[in-house]
Every structure is written in C-alpha cells, then in structure tokens.
PDB file of C-alpha atoms in Angstrom:
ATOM      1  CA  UNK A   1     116.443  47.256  66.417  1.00 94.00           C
ATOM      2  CA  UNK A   2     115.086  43.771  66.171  1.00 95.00           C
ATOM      3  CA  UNK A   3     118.620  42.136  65.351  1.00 94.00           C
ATOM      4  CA  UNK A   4     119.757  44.068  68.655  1.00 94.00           C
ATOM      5  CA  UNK A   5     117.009  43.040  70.905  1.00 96.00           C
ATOM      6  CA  UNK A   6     117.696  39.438  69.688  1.00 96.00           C
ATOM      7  CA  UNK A   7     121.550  40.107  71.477  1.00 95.00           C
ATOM      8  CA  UNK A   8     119.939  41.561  75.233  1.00 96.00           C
ATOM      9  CA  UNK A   9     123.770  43.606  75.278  1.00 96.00           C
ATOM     10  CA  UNK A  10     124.729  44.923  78.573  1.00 97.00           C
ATOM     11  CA  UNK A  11     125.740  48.186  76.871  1.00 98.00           C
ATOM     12  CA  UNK A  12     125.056  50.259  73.729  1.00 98.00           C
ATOM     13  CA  UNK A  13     126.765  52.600  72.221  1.00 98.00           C
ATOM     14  CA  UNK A  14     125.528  55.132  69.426  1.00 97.00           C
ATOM     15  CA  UNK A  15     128.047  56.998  67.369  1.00 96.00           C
ATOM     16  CA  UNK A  16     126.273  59.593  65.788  1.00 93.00           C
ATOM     17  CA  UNK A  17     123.966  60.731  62.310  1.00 93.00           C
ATOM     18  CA  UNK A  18     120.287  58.964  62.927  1.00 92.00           C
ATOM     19  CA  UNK A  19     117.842  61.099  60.214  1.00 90.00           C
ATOM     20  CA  UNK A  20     120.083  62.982  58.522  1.00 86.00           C
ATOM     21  CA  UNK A  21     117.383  65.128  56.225  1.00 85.00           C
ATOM     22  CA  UNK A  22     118.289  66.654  53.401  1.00 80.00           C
ATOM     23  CA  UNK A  23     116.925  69.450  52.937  1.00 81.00           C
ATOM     24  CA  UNK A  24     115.991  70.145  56.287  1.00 84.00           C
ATOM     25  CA  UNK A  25     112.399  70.205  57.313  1.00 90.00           C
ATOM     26  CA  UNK A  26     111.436  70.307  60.678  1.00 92.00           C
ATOM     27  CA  UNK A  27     108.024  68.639  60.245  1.00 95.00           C
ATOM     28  CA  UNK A  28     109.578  65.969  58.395  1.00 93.00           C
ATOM     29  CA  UNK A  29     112.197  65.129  61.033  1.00 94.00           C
ATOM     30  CA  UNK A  30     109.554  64.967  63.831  1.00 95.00           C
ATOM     31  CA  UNK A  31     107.319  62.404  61.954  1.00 96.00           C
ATOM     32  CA  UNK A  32     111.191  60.466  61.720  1.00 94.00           C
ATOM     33  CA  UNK A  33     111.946  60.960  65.399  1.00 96.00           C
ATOM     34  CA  UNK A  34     108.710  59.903  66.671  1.00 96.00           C
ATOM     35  CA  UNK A  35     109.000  56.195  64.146  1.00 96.00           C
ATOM     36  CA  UNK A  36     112.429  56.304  66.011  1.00 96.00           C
ATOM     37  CA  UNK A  37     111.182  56.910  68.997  1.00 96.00           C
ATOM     38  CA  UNK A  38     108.622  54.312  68.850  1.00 97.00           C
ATOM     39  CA  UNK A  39     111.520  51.841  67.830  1.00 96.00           C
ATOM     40  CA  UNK A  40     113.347  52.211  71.272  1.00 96.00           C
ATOM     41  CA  UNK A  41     110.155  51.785  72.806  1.00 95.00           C
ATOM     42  CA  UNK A  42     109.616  48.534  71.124  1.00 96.00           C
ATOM     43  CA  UNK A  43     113.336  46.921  72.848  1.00 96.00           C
ATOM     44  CA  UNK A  44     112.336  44.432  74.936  1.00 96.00           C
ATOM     45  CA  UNK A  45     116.016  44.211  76.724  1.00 96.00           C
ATOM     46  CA  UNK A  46     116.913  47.302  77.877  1.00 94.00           C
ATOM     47  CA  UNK A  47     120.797  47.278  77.766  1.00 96.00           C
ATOM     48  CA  UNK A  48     121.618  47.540  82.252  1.00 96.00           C
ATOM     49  CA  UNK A  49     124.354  49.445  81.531  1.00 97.00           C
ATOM     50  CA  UNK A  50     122.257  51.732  79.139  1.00 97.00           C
ATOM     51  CA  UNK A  51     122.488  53.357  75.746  1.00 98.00           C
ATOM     52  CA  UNK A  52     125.140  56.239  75.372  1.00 98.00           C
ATOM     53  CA  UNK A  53     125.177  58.091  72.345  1.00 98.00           C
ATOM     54  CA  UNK A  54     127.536  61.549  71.003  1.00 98.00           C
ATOM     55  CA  UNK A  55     126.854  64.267  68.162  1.00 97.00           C
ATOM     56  CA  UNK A  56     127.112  63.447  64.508  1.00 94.00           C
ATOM     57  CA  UNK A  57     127.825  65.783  61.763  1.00 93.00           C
ATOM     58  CA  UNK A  58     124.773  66.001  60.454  1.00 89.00           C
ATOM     59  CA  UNK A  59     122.191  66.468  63.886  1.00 90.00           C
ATOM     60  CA  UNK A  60     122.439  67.306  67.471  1.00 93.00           C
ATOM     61  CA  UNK A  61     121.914  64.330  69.771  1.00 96.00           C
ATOM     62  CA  UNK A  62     120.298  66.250  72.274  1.00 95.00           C
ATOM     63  CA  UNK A  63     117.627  67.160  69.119  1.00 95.00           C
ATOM     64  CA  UNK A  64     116.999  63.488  67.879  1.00 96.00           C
ATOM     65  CA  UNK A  65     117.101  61.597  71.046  1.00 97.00           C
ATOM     66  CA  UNK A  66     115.549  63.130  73.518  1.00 94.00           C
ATOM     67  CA  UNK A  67     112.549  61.393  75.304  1.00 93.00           C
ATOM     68  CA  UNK A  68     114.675  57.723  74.669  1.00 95.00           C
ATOM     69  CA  UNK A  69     116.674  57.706  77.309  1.00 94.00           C
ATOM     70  CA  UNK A  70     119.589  57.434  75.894  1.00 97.00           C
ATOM     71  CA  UNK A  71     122.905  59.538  77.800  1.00 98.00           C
ATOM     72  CA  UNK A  72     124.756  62.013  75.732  1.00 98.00           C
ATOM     73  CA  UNK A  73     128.040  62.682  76.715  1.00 98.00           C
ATOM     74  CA  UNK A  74     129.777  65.942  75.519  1.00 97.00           C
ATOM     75  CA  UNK A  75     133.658  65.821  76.357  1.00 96.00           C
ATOM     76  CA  UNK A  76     132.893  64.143  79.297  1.00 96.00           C
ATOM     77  CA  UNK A  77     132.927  61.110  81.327  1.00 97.00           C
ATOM     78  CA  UNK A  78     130.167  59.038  82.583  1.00 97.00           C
ATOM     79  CA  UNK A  79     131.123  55.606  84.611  1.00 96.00           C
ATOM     80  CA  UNK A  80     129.222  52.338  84.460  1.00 97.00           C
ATOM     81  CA  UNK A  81     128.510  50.559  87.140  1.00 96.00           C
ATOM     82  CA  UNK A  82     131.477  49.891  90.077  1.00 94.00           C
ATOM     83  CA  UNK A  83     131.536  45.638  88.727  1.00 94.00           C
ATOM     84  CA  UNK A  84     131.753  46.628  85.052  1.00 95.00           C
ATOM     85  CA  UNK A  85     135.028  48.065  85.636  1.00 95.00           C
ATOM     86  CA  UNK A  86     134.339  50.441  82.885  1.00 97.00           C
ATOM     87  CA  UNK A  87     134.007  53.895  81.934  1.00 97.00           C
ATOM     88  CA  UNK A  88     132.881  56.065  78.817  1.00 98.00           C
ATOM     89  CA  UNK A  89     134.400  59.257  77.429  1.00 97.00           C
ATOM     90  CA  UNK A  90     132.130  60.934  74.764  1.00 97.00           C
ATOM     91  CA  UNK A  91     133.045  63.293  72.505  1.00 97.00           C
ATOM     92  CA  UNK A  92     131.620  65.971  70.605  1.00 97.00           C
ATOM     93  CA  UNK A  93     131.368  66.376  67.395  1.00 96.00           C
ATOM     94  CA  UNK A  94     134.773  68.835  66.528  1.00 96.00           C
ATOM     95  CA  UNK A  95     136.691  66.469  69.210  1.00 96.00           C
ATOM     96  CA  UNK A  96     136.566  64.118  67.289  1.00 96.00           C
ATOM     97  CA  UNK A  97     139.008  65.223  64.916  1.00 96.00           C
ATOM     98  CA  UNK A  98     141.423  66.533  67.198  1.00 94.00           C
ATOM     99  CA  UNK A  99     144.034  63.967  68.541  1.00 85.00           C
ATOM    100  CA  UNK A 100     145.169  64.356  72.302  1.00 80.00           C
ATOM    101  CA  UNK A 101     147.910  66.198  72.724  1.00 77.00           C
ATOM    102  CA  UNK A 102     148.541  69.480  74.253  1.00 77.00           C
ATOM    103  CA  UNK A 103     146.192  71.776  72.047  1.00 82.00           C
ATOM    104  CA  UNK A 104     143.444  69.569  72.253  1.00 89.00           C
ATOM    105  CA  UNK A 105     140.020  70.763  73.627  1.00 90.00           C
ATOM    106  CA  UNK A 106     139.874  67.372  75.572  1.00 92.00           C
ATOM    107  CA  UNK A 107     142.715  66.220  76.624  1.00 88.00           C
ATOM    108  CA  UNK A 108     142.839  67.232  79.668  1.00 90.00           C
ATOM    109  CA  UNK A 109     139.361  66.039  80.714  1.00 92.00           C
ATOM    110  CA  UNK A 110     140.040  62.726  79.326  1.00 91.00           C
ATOM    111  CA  UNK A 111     143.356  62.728  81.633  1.00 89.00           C
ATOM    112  CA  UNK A 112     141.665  63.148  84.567  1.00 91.00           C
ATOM    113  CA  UNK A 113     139.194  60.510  83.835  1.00 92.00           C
ATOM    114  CA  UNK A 114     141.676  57.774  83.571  1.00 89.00           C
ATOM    115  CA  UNK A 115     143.877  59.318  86.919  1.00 88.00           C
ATOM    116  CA  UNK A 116     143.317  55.990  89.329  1.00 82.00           C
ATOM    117  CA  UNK A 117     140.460  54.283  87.273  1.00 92.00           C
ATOM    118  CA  UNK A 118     140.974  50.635  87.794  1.00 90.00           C
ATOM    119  CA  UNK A 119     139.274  49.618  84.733  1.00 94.00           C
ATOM    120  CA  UNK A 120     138.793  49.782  80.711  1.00 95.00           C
ATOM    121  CA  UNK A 121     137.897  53.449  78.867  1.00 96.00           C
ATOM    122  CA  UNK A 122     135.805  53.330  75.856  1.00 97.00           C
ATOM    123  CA  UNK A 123     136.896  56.602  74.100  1.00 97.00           C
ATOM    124  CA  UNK A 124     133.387  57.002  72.135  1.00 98.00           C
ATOM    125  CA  UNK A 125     133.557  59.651  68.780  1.00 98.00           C
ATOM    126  CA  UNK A 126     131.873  60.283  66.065  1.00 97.00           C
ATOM    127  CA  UNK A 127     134.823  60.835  63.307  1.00 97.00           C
ATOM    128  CA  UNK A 128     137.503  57.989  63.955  1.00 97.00           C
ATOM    129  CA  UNK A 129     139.659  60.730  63.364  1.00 96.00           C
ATOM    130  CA  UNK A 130     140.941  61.407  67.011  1.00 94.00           C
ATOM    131  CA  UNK A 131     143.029  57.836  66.890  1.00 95.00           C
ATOM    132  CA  UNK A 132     145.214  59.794  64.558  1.00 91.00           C
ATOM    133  CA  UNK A 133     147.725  60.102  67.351  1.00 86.00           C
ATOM    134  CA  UNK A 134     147.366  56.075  68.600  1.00 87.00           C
ATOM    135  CA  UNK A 135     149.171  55.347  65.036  1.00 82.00           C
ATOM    136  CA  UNK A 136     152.599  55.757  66.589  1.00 73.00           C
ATOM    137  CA  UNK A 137     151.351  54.396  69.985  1.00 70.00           C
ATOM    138  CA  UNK A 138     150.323  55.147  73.044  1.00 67.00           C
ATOM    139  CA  UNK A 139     151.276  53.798  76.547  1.00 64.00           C
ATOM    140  CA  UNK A 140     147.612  52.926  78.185  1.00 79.00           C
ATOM    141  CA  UNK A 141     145.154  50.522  76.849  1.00 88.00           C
ATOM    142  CA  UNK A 142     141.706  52.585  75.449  1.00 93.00           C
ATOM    143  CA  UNK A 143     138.908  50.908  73.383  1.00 96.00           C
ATOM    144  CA  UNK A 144     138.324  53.354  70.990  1.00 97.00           C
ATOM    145  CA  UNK A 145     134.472  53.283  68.924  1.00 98.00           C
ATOM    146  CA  UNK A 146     133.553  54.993  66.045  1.00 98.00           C
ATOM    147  CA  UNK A 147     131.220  55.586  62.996  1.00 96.00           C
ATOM    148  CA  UNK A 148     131.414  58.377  60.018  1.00 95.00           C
ATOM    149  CA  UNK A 149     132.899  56.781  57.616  1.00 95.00           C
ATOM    150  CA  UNK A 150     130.183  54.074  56.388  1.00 94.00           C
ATOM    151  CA  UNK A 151     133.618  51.989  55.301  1.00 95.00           C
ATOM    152  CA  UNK A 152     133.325  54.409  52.433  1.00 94.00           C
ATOM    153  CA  UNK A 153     130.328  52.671  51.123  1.00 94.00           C
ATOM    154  CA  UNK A 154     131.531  52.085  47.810  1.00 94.00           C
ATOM    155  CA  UNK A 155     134.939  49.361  47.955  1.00 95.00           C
ATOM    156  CA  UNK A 156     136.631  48.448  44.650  1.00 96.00           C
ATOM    157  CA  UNK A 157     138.641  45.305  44.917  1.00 95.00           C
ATOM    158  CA  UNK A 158     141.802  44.943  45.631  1.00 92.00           C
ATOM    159  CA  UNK A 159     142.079  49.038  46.548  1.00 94.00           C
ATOM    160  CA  UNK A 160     139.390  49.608  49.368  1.00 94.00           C
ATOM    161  CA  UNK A 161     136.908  52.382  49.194  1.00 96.00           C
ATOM    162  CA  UNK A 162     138.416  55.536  47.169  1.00 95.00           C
ATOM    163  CA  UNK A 163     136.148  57.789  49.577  1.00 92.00           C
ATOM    164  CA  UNK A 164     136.333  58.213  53.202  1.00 94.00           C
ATOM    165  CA  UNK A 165     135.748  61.276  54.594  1.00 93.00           C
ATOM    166  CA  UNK A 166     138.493  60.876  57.176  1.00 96.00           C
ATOM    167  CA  UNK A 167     142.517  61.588  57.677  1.00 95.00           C
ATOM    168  CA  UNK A 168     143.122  57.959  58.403  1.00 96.00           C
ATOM    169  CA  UNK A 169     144.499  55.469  55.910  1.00 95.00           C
ATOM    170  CA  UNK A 170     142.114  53.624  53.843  1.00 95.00           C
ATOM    171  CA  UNK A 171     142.693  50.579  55.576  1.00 95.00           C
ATOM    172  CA  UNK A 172     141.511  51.226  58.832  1.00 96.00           C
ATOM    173  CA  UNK A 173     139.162  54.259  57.673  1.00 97.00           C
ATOM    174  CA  UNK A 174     137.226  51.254  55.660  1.00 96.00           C
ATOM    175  CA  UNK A 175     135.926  50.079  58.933  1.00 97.00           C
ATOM    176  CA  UNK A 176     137.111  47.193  61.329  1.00 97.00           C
ATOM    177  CA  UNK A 177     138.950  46.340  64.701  1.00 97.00           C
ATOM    178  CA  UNK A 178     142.257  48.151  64.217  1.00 96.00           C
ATOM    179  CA  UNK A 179     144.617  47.432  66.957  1.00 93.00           C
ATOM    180  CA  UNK A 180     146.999  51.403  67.500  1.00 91.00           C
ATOM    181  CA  UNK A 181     149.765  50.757  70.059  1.00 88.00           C
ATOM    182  CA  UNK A 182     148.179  49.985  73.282  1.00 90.00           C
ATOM    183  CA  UNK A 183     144.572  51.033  71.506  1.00 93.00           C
ATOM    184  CA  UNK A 184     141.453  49.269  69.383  1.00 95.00           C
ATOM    185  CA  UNK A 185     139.863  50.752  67.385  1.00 96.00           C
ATOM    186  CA  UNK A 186     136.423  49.621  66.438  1.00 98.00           C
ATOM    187  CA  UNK A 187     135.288  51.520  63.330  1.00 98.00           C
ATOM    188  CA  UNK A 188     131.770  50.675  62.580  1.00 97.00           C
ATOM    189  CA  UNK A 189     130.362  50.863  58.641  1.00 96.00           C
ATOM    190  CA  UNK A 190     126.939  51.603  60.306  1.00 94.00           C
ATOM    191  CA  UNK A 191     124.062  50.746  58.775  1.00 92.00           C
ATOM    192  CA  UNK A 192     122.506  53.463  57.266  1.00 87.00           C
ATOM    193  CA  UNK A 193     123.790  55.702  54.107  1.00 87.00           C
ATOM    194  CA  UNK A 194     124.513  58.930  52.944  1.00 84.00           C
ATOM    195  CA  UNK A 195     122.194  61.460  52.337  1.00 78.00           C
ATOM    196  CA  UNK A 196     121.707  64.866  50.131  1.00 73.00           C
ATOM    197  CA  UNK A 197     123.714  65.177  46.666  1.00 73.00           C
ATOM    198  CA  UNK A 198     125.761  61.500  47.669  1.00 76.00           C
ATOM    199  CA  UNK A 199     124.265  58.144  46.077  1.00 77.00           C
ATOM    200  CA  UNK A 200     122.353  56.258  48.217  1.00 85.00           C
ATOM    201  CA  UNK A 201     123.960  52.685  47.323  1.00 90.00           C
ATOM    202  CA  UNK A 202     126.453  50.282  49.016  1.00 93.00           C
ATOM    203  CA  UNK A 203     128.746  48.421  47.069  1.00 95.00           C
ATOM    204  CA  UNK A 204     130.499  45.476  48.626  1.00 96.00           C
ATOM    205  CA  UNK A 205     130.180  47.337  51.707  1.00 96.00           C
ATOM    206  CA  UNK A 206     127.565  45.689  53.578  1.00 95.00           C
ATOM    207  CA  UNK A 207     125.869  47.458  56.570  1.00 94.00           C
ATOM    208  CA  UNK A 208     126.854  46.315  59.647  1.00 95.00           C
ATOM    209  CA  UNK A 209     125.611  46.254  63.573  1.00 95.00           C
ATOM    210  CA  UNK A 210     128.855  45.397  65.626  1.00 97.00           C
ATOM    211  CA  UNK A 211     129.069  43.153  68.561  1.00 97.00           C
ATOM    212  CA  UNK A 212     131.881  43.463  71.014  1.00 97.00           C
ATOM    213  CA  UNK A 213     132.825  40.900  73.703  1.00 96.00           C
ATOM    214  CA  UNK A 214     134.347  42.264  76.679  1.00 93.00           C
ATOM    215  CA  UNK A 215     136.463  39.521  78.954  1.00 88.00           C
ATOM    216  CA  UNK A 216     138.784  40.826  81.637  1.00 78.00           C
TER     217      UNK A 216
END
C-alpha cells in the first residue's frame, strides 16, 4: 500500500483473492478485513478515477471490501470520467473463464458497452482465462487485466512454472504484457501467495505490483 501511495495513480484496479483463509473462520477474517481496511484508510492519494475491484475464487468482493470504497463491477460496465476516454468491464468470477463468443454469459453486455464508445476498454477478470479467444485475434483494441495465476509461483529455468491453474500456455499464463491480436494482456503475478494445502513459497517468481502507462 505504501509502494502504491508512493505512485498517486489515477486509477486502480484490483483483480481478485485479498484474505483467502483457510479454513474459514469468520472471526478471523474480520480481524483481517478491518487491518485491510485500515490500510486503505492510510492512502494518502486517493486514485481520481478510483479503485475498481471483481470476485476472486476464493472470497466475494462485496464481503472483503465493503466500507473501502472501492466499485465492484459484476458483468458490467462502469465509465471513467468523459476526458479519460476510458471505460471498465468487470467480470465475475465464472466469466472469467468463458471467452466471448455466442454462449457466453457476457458477451453481449460487453458488446453493447463498446457500441459508439470513443475510447479504450479495460476488460478487468479475475482468471486470465477469458483472452482464450484473443489468441487467434480479434478486430478491436481491449486492454485486458488479470491476476490468478501468481506466474505459477514456482518457475524452473529454462521451462517456466509447471503449475498454473489456467487454460493458457505457460508463457503468457506465467504473467506479463502479452500482446493477442488487437488485445494486451496484462497478467499480474500479484503479490500475495497461495493458501490451504499449497506451499507458501515463491521461487524465482518475485511478487509484483504493476504499473501501466496509458498515452493516447
């Protein structure tokens, strides 16, 4: 929170999995929320654009951030200001693994959000999973950002991370800017780990906070 203070960003995004307690205890994760809560209080710049965050796998976003401020989007669209010339699409946490197409929950929502917009879409997701489809290209220009894969957390050289958790190719599913067609993906490693039965260790995978640059 510190390091991203120290940037005073315009905009903040937050792809999913904050506490992630295993085994669930609910007086636990409210002694969590409220340290968490008191970190968003401590940000002295407050992005003007604002934070915008979707479901995880593991938690609700509506259950961990609520009392931040922070806007959830749920297979829908939410537009930034008129001279940011952009606009977000979040998605929840099963759309995130469906590509757009014509069976997809989505689609159609997200179609109608770029109808006439005059500007850039962030496509925001959880699982990079739903840039499945961008692989053979697509004929509009999307930033696509996601998290859930933690680059695998555990890279052997020269081969990449032998666990993902995703249907993408090891490559991009490690993490990066992957450029799809007309699409980029950013795919954070995050900087947490994961929890329950998984070991909690990195391994020339360091955490990471991304910083995008947006020029017109």
């Amino acid at each position: 929170f510190a390091r991203m203070d120290e940037e005073k960003a315009d905009l903040i995004l937050l792809p999913g999995d904050w506490i992630q307690l295993y085994p669930y205890d609910a007086e636990r994760f409210e002694e969590e929320r409220t340290k968490l809560l008191a970190l968003f209080a401590s940000l002295k710049h407050k992005p003007r654009y604002g934070f915008y965050a979707v479901d995880g796998d593991v938690e609700r976003a509506r259950d961990v951030l609520r009392g931040t401020g922070v806007h959830i989007l749920e297979d829908e669209v939410a537009r930034l200001p008129e001279e940011s010339r952009l606009q977000i699409f979040g998605l929840l946490r099963p759309s995130s693994r469906e590509t757009p197409g014509p069976r997809c929950s989505w689609d159609t929502e997200y179609f109608i959000a770029r109808q006439g917009f005059d500007g850039l879409t962030i496509l925001l997701g959880h699982s990079p999973d739903f840039t499945r489809g961008f692989l053979g290209g697509i004929s509009h220009e999307v930033l696509a950002v996601a998290g859930h894969t933690h680059g695998g957390q555990v890279v052997l050289p020269w081969f990449g991370p032998p666990v993902t958790l995703s249907a993408l190719p090891r490559s991009i599913a490690a993490g990066g800017m992957h450029r799809m067609g007309d699409a980029t993906l950013c795919l954070s490693r995050g900087v947490g780990m994961e929890r329950g039965t998984a070991p909690r260790l990195r391994f020339l995978c360091p955490p990471e906070l991304v910083v995008l640059t947006l020029r017109p």
